[in-house]
Coordinates of C-alpha atoms in Angstrom, one line a residue:
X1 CA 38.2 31.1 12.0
X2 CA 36.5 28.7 9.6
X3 CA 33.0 29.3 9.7
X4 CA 31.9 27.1 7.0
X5 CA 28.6 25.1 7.5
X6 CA 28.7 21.4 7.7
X7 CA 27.1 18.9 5.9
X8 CA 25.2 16.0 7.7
X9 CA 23.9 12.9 6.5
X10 CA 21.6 10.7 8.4
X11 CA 21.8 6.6 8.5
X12 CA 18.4 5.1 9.0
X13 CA 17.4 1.7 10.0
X14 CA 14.1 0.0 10.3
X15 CA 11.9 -2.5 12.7
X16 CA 8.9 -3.6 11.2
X17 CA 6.4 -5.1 12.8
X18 CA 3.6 -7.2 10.7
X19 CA 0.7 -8.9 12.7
X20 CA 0.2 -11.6 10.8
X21 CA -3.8 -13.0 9.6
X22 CA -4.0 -16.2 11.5
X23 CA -6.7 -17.1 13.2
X24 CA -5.5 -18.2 16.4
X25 CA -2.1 -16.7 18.1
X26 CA 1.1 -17.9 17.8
X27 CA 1.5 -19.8 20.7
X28 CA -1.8 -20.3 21.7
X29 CA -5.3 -21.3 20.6
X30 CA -7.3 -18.2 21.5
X31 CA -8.8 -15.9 18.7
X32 CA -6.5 -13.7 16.8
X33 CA -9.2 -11.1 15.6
X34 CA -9.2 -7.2 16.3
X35 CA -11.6 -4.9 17.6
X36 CA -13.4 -7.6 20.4
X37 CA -14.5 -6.8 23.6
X38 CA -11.0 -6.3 26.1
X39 CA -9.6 -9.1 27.2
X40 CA -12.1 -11.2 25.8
X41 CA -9.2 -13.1 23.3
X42 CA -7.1 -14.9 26.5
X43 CA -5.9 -17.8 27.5
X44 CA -4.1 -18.9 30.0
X45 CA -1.1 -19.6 27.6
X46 CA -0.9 -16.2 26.3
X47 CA -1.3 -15.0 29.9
X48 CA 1.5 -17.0 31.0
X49 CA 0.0 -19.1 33.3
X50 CA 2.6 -21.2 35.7
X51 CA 3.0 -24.7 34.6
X52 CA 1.5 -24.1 30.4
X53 CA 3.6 -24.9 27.9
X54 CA 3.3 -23.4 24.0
X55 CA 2.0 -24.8 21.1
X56 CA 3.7 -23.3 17.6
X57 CA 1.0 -22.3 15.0
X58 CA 2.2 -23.8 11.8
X59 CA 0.6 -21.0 9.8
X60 CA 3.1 -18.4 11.1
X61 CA 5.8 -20.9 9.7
X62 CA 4.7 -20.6 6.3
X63 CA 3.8 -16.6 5.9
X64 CA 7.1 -15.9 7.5
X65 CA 8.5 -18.5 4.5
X66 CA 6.4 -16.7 2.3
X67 CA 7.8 -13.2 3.2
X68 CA 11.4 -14.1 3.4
X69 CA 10.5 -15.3 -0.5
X70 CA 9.1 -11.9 -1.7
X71 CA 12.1 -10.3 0.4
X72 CA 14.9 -12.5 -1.9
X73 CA 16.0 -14.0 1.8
X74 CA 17.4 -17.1 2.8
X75 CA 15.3 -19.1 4.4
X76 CA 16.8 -20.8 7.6
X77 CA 16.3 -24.4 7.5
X78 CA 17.0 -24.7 11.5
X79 CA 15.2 -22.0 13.9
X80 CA 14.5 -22.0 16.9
X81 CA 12.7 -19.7 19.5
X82 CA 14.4 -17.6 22.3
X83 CA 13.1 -15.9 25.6
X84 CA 13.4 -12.2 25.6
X85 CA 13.7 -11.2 28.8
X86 CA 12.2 -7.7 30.1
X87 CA 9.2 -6.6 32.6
X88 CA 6.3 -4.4 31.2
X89 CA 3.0 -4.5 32.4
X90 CA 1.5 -5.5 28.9
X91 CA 4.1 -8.2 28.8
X92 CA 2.6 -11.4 30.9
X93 CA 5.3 -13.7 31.0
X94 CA 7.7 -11.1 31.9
X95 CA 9.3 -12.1 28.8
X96 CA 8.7 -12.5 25.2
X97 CA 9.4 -15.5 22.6
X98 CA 10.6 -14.5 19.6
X99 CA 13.8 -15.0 17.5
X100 CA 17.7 -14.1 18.0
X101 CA 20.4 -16.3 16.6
X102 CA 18.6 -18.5 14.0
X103 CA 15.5 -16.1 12.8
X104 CA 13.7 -18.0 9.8
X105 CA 14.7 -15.4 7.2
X106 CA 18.4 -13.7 6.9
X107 CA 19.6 -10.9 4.2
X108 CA 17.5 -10.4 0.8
X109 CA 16.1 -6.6 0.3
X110 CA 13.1 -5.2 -1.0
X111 CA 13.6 -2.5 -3.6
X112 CA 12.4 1.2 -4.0
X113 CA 12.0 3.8 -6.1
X114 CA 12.3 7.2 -4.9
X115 CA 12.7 9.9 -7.0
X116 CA 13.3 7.9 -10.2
X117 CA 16.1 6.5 -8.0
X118 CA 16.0 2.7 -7.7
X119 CA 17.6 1.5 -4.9
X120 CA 17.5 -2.2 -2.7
X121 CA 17.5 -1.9 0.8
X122 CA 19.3 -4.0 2.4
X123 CA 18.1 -6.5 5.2
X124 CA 19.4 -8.1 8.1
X125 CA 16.8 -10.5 9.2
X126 CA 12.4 -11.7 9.5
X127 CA 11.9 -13.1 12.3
X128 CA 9.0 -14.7 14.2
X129 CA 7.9 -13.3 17.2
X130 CA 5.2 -12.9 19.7
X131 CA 3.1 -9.8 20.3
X132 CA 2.7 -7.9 23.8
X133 CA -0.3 -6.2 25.2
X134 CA -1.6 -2.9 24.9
X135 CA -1.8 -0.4 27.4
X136 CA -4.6 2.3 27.5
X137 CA -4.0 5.1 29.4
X138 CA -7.0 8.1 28.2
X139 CA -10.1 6.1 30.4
X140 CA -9.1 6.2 33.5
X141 CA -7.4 9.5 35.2
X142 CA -4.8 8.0 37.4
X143 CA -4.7 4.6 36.4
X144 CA -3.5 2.7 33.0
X145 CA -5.4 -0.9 31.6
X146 CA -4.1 -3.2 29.8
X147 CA -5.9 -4.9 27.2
X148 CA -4.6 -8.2 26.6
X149 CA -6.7 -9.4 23.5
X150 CA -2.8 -8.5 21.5
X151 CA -1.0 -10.5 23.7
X152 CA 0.7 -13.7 21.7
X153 CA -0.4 -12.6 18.4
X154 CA 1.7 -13.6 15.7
X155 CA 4.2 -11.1 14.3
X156 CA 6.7 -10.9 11.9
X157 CA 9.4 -8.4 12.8
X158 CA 12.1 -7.3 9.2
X159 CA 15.1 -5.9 10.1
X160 CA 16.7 -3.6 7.7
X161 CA 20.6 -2.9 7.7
X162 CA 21.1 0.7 8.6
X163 CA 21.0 1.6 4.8
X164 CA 18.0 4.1 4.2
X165 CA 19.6 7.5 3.9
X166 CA 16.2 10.1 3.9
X167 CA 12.7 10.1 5.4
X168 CA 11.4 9.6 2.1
X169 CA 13.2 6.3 1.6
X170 CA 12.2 5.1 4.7
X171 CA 8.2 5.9 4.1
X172 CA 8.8 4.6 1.0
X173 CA 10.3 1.4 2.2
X174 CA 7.2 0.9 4.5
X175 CA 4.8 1.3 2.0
X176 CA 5.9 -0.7 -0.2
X177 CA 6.1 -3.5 2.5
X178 CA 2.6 -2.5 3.5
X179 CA 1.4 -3.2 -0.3
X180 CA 3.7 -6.9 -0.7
X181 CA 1.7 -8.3 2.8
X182 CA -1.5 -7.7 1.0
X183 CA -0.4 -9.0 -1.9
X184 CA 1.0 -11.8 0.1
X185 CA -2.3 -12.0 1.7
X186 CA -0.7 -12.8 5.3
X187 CA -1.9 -9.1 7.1
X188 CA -4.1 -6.7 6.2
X189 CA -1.1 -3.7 6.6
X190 CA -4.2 -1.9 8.7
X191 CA -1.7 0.7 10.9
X192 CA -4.6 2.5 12.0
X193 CA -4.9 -0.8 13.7
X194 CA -1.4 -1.6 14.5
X195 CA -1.3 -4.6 11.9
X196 CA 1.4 -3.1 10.7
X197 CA 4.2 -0.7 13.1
X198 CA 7.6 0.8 12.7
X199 CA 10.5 1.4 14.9
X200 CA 12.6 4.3 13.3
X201 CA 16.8 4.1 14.2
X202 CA 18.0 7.8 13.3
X203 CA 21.7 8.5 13.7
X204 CA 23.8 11.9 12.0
X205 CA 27.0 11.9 10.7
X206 CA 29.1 14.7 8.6
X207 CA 28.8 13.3 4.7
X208 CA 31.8 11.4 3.7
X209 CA 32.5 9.9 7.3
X210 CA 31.8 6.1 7.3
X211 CA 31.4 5.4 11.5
X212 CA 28.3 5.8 12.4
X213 CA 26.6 8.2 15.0
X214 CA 24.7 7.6 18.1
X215 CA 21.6 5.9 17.4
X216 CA 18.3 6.9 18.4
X217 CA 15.4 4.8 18.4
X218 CA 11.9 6.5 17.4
X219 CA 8.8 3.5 18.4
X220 CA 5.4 2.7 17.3
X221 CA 5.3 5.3 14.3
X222 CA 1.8 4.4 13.0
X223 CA 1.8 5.4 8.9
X224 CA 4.5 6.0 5.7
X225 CA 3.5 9.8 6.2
X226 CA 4.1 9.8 9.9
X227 CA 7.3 7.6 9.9
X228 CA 8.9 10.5 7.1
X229 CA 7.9 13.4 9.0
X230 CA 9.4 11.7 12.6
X231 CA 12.7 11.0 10.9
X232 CA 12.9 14.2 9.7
X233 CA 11.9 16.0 13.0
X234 CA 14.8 14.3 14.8
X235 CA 17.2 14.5 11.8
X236 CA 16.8 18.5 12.7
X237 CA 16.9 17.5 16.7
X238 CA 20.6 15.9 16.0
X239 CA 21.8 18.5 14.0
X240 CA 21.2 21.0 16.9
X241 CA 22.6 19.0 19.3
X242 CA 25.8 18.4 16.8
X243 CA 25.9 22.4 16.6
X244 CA 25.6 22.8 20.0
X245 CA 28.2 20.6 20.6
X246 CA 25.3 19.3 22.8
X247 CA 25.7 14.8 23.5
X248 CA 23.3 13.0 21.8
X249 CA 21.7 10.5 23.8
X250 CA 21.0 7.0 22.9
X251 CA 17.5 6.6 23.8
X252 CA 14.0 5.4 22.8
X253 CA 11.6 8.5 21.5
X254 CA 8.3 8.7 20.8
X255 CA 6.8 10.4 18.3
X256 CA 4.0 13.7 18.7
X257 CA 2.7 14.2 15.4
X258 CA 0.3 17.3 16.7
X259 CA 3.5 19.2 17.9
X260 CA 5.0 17.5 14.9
X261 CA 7.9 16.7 17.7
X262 CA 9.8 13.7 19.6
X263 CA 10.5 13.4 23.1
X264 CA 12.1 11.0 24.8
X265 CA 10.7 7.6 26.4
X266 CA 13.2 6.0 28.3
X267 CA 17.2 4.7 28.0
X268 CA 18.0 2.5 25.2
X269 CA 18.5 -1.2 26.1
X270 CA 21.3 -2.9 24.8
X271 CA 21.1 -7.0 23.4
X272 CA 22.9 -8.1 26.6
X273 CA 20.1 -6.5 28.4
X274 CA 17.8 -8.7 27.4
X275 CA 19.5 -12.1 28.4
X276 CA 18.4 -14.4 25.4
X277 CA 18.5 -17.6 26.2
X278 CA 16.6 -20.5 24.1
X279 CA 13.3 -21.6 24.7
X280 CA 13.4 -24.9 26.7
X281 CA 9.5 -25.3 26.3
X282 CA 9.6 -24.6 22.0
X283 CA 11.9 -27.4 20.3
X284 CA 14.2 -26.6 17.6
X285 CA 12.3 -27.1 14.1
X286 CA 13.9 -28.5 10.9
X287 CA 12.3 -27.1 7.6
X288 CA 12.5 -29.4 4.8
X289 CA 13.7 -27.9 1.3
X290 CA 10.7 -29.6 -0.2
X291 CA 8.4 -27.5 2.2
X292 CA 10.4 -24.2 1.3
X293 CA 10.0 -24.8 -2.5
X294 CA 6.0 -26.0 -2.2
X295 CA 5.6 -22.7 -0.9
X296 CA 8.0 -21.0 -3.6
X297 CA 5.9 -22.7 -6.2
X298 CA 2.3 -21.9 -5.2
X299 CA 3.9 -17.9 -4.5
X300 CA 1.3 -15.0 -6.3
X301 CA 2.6 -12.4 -8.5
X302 CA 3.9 -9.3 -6.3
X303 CA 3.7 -5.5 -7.1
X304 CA 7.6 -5.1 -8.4
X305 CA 6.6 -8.5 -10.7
X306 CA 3.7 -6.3 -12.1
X307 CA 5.8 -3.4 -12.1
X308 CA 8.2 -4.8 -14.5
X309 CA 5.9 -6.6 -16.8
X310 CA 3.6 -3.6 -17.1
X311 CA 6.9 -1.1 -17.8
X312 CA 9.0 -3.6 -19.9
X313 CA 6.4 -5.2 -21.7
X314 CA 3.5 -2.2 -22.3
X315 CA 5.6 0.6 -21.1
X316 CA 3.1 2.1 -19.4
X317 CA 4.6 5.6 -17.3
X318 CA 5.5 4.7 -13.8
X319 CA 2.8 7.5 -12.6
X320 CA 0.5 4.8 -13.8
X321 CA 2.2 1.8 -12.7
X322 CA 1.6 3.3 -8.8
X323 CA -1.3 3.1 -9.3
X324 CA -2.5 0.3 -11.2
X325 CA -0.3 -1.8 -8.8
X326 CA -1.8 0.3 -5.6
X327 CA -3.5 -3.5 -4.7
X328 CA -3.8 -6.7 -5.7
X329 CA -7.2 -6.5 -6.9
X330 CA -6.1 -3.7 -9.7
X331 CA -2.4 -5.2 -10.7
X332 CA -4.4 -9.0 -11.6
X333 CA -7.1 -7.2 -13.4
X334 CA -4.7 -4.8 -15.4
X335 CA -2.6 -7.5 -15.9
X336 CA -5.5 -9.8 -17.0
X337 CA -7.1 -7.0 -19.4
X338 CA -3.6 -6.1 -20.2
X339 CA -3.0 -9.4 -22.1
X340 CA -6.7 -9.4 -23.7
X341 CA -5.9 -6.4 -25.0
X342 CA -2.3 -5.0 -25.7
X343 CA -3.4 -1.6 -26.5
X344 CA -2.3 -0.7 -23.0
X345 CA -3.3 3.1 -23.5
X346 CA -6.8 2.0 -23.9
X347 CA -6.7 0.1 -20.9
X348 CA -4.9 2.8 -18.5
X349 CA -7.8 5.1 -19.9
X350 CA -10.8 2.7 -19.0
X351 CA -9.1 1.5 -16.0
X352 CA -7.8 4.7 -14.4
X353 CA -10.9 6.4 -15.5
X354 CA -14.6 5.4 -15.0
X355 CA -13.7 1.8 -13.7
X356 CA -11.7 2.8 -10.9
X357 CA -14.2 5.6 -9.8
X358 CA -16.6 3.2 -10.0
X359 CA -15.3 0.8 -8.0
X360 CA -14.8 3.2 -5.1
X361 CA -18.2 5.0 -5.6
X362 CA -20.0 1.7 -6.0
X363 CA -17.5 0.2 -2.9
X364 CA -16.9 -2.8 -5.1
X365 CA -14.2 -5.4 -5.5
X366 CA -12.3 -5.7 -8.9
X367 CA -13.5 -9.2 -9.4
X368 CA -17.1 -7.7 -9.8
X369 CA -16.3 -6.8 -12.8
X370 CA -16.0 -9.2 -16.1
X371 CA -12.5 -8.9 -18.4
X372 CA -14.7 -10.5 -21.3
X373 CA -17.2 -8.1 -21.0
X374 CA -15.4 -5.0 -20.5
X375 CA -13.3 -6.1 -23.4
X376 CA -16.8 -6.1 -25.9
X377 CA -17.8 -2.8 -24.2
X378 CA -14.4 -1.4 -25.7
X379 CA -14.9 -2.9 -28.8
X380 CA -18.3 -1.4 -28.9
X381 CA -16.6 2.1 -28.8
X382 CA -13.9 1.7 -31.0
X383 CA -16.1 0.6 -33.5
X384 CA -18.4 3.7 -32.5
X385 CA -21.4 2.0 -31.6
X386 CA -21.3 4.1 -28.4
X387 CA -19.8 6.9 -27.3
X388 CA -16.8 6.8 -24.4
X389 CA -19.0 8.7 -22.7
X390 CA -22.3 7.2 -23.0
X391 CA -20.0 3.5 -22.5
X392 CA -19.0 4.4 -18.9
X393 CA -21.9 6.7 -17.7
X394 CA -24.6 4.5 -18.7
X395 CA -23.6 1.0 -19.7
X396 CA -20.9 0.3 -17.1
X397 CA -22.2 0.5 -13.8
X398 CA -24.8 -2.2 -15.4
X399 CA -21.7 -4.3 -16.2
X400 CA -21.8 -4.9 -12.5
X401 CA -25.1 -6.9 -12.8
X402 CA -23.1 -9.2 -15.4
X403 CA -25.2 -8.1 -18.0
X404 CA -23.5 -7.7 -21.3
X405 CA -23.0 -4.5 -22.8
X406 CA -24.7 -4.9 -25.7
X407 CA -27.9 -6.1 -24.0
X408 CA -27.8 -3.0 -21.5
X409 CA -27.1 -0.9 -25.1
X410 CA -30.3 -2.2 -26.6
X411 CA -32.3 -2.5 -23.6
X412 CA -31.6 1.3 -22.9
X413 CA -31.6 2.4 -26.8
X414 CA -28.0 3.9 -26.8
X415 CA -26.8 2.3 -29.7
X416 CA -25.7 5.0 -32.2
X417 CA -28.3 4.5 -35.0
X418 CA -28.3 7.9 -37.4
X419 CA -31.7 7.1 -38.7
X420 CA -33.0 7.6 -35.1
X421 CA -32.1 11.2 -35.5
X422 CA -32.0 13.8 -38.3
X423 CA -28.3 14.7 -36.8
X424 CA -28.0 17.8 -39.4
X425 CA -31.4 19.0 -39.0
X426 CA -30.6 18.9 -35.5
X427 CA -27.5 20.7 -36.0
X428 CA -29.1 23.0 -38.5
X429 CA -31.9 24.3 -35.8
X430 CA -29.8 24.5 -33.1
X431 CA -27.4 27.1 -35.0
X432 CA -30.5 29.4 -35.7
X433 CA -31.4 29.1 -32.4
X434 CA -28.2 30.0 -31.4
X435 CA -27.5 33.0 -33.7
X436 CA -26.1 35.3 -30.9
X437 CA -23.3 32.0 -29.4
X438 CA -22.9 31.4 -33.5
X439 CA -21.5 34.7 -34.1
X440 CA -19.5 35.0 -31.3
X441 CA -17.5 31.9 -32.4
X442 CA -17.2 33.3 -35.6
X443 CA -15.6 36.3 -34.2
X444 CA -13.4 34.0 -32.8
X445 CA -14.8 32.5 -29.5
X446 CA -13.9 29.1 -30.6
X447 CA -14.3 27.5 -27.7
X448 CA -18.1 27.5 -27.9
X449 CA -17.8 24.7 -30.1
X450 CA -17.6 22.4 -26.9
X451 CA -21.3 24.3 -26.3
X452 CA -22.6 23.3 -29.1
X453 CA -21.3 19.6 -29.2
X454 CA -22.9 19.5 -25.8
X455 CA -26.3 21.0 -26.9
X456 CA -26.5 18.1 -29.8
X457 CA -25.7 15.6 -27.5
X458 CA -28.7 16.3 -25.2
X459 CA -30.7 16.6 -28.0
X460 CA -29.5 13.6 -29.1
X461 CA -29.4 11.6 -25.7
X462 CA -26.0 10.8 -26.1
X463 CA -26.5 8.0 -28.7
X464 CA -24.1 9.6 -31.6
X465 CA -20.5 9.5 -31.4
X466 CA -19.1 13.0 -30.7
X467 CA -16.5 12.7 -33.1
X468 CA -19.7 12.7 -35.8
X469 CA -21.2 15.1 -34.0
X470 CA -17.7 17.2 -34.4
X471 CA -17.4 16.4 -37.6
X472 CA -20.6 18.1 -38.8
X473 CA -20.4 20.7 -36.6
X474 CA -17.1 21.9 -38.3
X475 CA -18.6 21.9 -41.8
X476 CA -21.8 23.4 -40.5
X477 CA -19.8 26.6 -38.8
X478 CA -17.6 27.1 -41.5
X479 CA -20.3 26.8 -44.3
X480 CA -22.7 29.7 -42.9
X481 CA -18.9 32.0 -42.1

């Protein structure tokens, strides 16, 4: 009897949703905001009123362009719109318009890096779509409402090839979209507010078998952290089954994350269910090549662009390189300070440091703070004017005001001036005073040193360079051994 264990692999495919930041819907004029009052954003377009016909919002035209450029895509230069035909309360027309057989954006890939593995994923298709409803089902006790402020927002839906091979590809792979739309600037990535969604497609299979198993669909999963911990859940759900010699059913699941468990939804619909047909209210559209490339030209710089300038040029680790490119805001200013200054050590230290504590104490944006006058605040410290310390505790946070450095350094007094204070009579009393710490460090306690650095420094309000203050120090303790 061969009792030896099998080895599964599972074959992962994503559907990602993006509600794009336009301000009216896709199809229709009425306000594409979040958080109003229910059903306040309607029209009776969006509410698919007998006898109205849909207007295209350009804007949706170019951010999809826009996406399929950061995704290395082609871009389609005939599309058209197609009914998707299926009843659900949320969904007013009883179907939806979105994309099929020409979507606006084919192949490309966005890459990852997981576990010093780089790898592209692979992608099918971006296409435009509408949005549906939302359903609320916690106010009432026996009823569900519908809210229908969603309905005909704008999305963009990417399509990956079934190519991710582990949960933490596939969080990955969503994260990094999330961070190239708000580079992009066409969505906020919000999933909290379901500006950006995922559809998870799970199936097993035993390692070195090419055919794919049956495919499970997990929807709405509502963060990176969430979509790795449901694709994991059901990889171990499949595997059971498999051992059980249990069928696997293909099906739509939802995703518990208190019980940290899936269950299922309802049946999975096939293509053929959905009876796509073309739009007869939404006319073909022709894109112009000069309309792809205006858009190509006027693109911003994206995070793996950063990424590879900031690692190739200033080889900076790729711990840091997460998170100087975390946003937009960051990546331009590191970028910006970067090329001021190429000692890019010196940078990660100020901009990793106190500036990025700052800016989330103080809540501010990066482009509240000057590169010119950062760059004179470090020059102030190299040339030990100030202290590191006394630079991004005191002098800093005025920065903020636009106020240069060396006005806030005068102003306050913090320029190092020796002549202010006797720094070796200083020293000199602080060692008597300190007879019983003096002898322990001579008995070998040598960390007291920081103690006494520390002492100095309040005496001398910060405004001498510690590495003078270190320097005497040394020759003080060693003279009275």
């Amino acid at each position: 009897m061969n009792t030896e264990r099998k080895e599964y692999e599972p074959v992962i495919g994503l559907e990602v949703h993006i509600q794009l930041l336009t301000t009216s819907k896709v199809f229709s004029p009425d306000f594409n905001t979040f958080g109003s009052t229910p059903n306040a954003n309607i029209h009776p377009i969006s509410l698919g009123y007998p006898g109205t016909l849909p207007r295209l919002n350009e804007k949706t035209i170019e951010y999809a362009i826009k996406m399929g450029i950061a995704c290395h895509c082609e871009i389609n230069n005939y599309i058209f719109f197609e009914r998707k035909n299926y009843f659900y309360p949320d969904l007013p027309k009883g179907y939806q318009i979105t994309q099929d057989k020409e979507p606006i954006c084919k192949n490309g890939y966005i890459t990852i890096c997981v576990n010093n593995t780089t790898r592209n994923i692979p992608l099918f298709k971006i296409h435009i779509e509408e949005d549906a409803g939302k359903l609320i089902h916690d106010q009432k006790d026996t009823k569900s409402l519908i809210d229908y402020n969603r309905a005909g927002a704008p999305l963009l839906e990417i399509v990956t090839l079934p190519a991710i091979y582990s949960p933490e590809e596939a969080s990955t792979f969503l994260y990094e979209i999330q961070k190239m739309i708000r580079y992009l600037e066409i969505s906020n990535g919000n999933m909290e507010e379901g500006s950006l969604r995922c559809d998870a497609n799970i199936s097993m299979r035993e390692k070195g078998i090419k055919t794919l198993g049956t495919k499970v669909e997990i929807k709405n999963i509502n963060s990176p952290k969430f979509v790795q911990k449901a694709i994991q859940t059901e990889i171990v759900r499949q595997i059971e089954l498999i051992e059980q010699k249990k069928k696997i059913v293909s099906e739509t699941r939802l995703y518990d994350q208190k019980q940290d468990t899936t269950f299922s939804m309802r049946t999975k619909e096939e293509s053929k269910d959905y009876r796509y047909f073309p739009d007869p209210d939404i006319p073909p559209i022709t894109l112009s090549q000069n309309t792809i490339d205006a858009i190509r030209v006027n693109m911003p710089m994206l995070p793996f662009q950063y990424r590879d300038i900031f690692k190739n040029t200033y080889h900076i680790s790729d711990e840091n390189i997460d998170t100087l490119t975390e946003n937009k805001e960051c990546a331009l200013f590191t970028h910006t300070m970067l090329q001021e200054n190429h000692d890019a050590e010196e940078v990660c230290k100020w901009i990793l440091g106190p500036i990025r504590n700052l800016m989330k104490k103080e809540n501010k944006h990066w482009k509240e703070i000057s590169v010119t006058l950062l760059k004179d605040l470090i020059e102030m410290v190299k040339k030990k004017e100030i202290s590191f310390s006394t630079a991004s505790q005191h002098i800093l946070p005025d920065m903020l005001r636009g106020l240069s450095p060396r006005k806030i350094a005068i102003e306050k007094q913090l320029i190092e001036n020796t002549t202010t204070y006797n720094l070796e009579e200083i020293i000199n009393t602080l060692l008597q005073n300190q007879n019983e710490k003096l002898q322990d460090y001579k008995n070998g306690k040598t960390g007291l040193l920081q103690f006494f650095i520390g002492e100095v420094m309040k005496k001398t309000k910060a405004s001498i360079h510690p590495q003078k203050i270190h320097a005497l120090l040394l020759e003080k303790l060693h003279n009275n051994e």
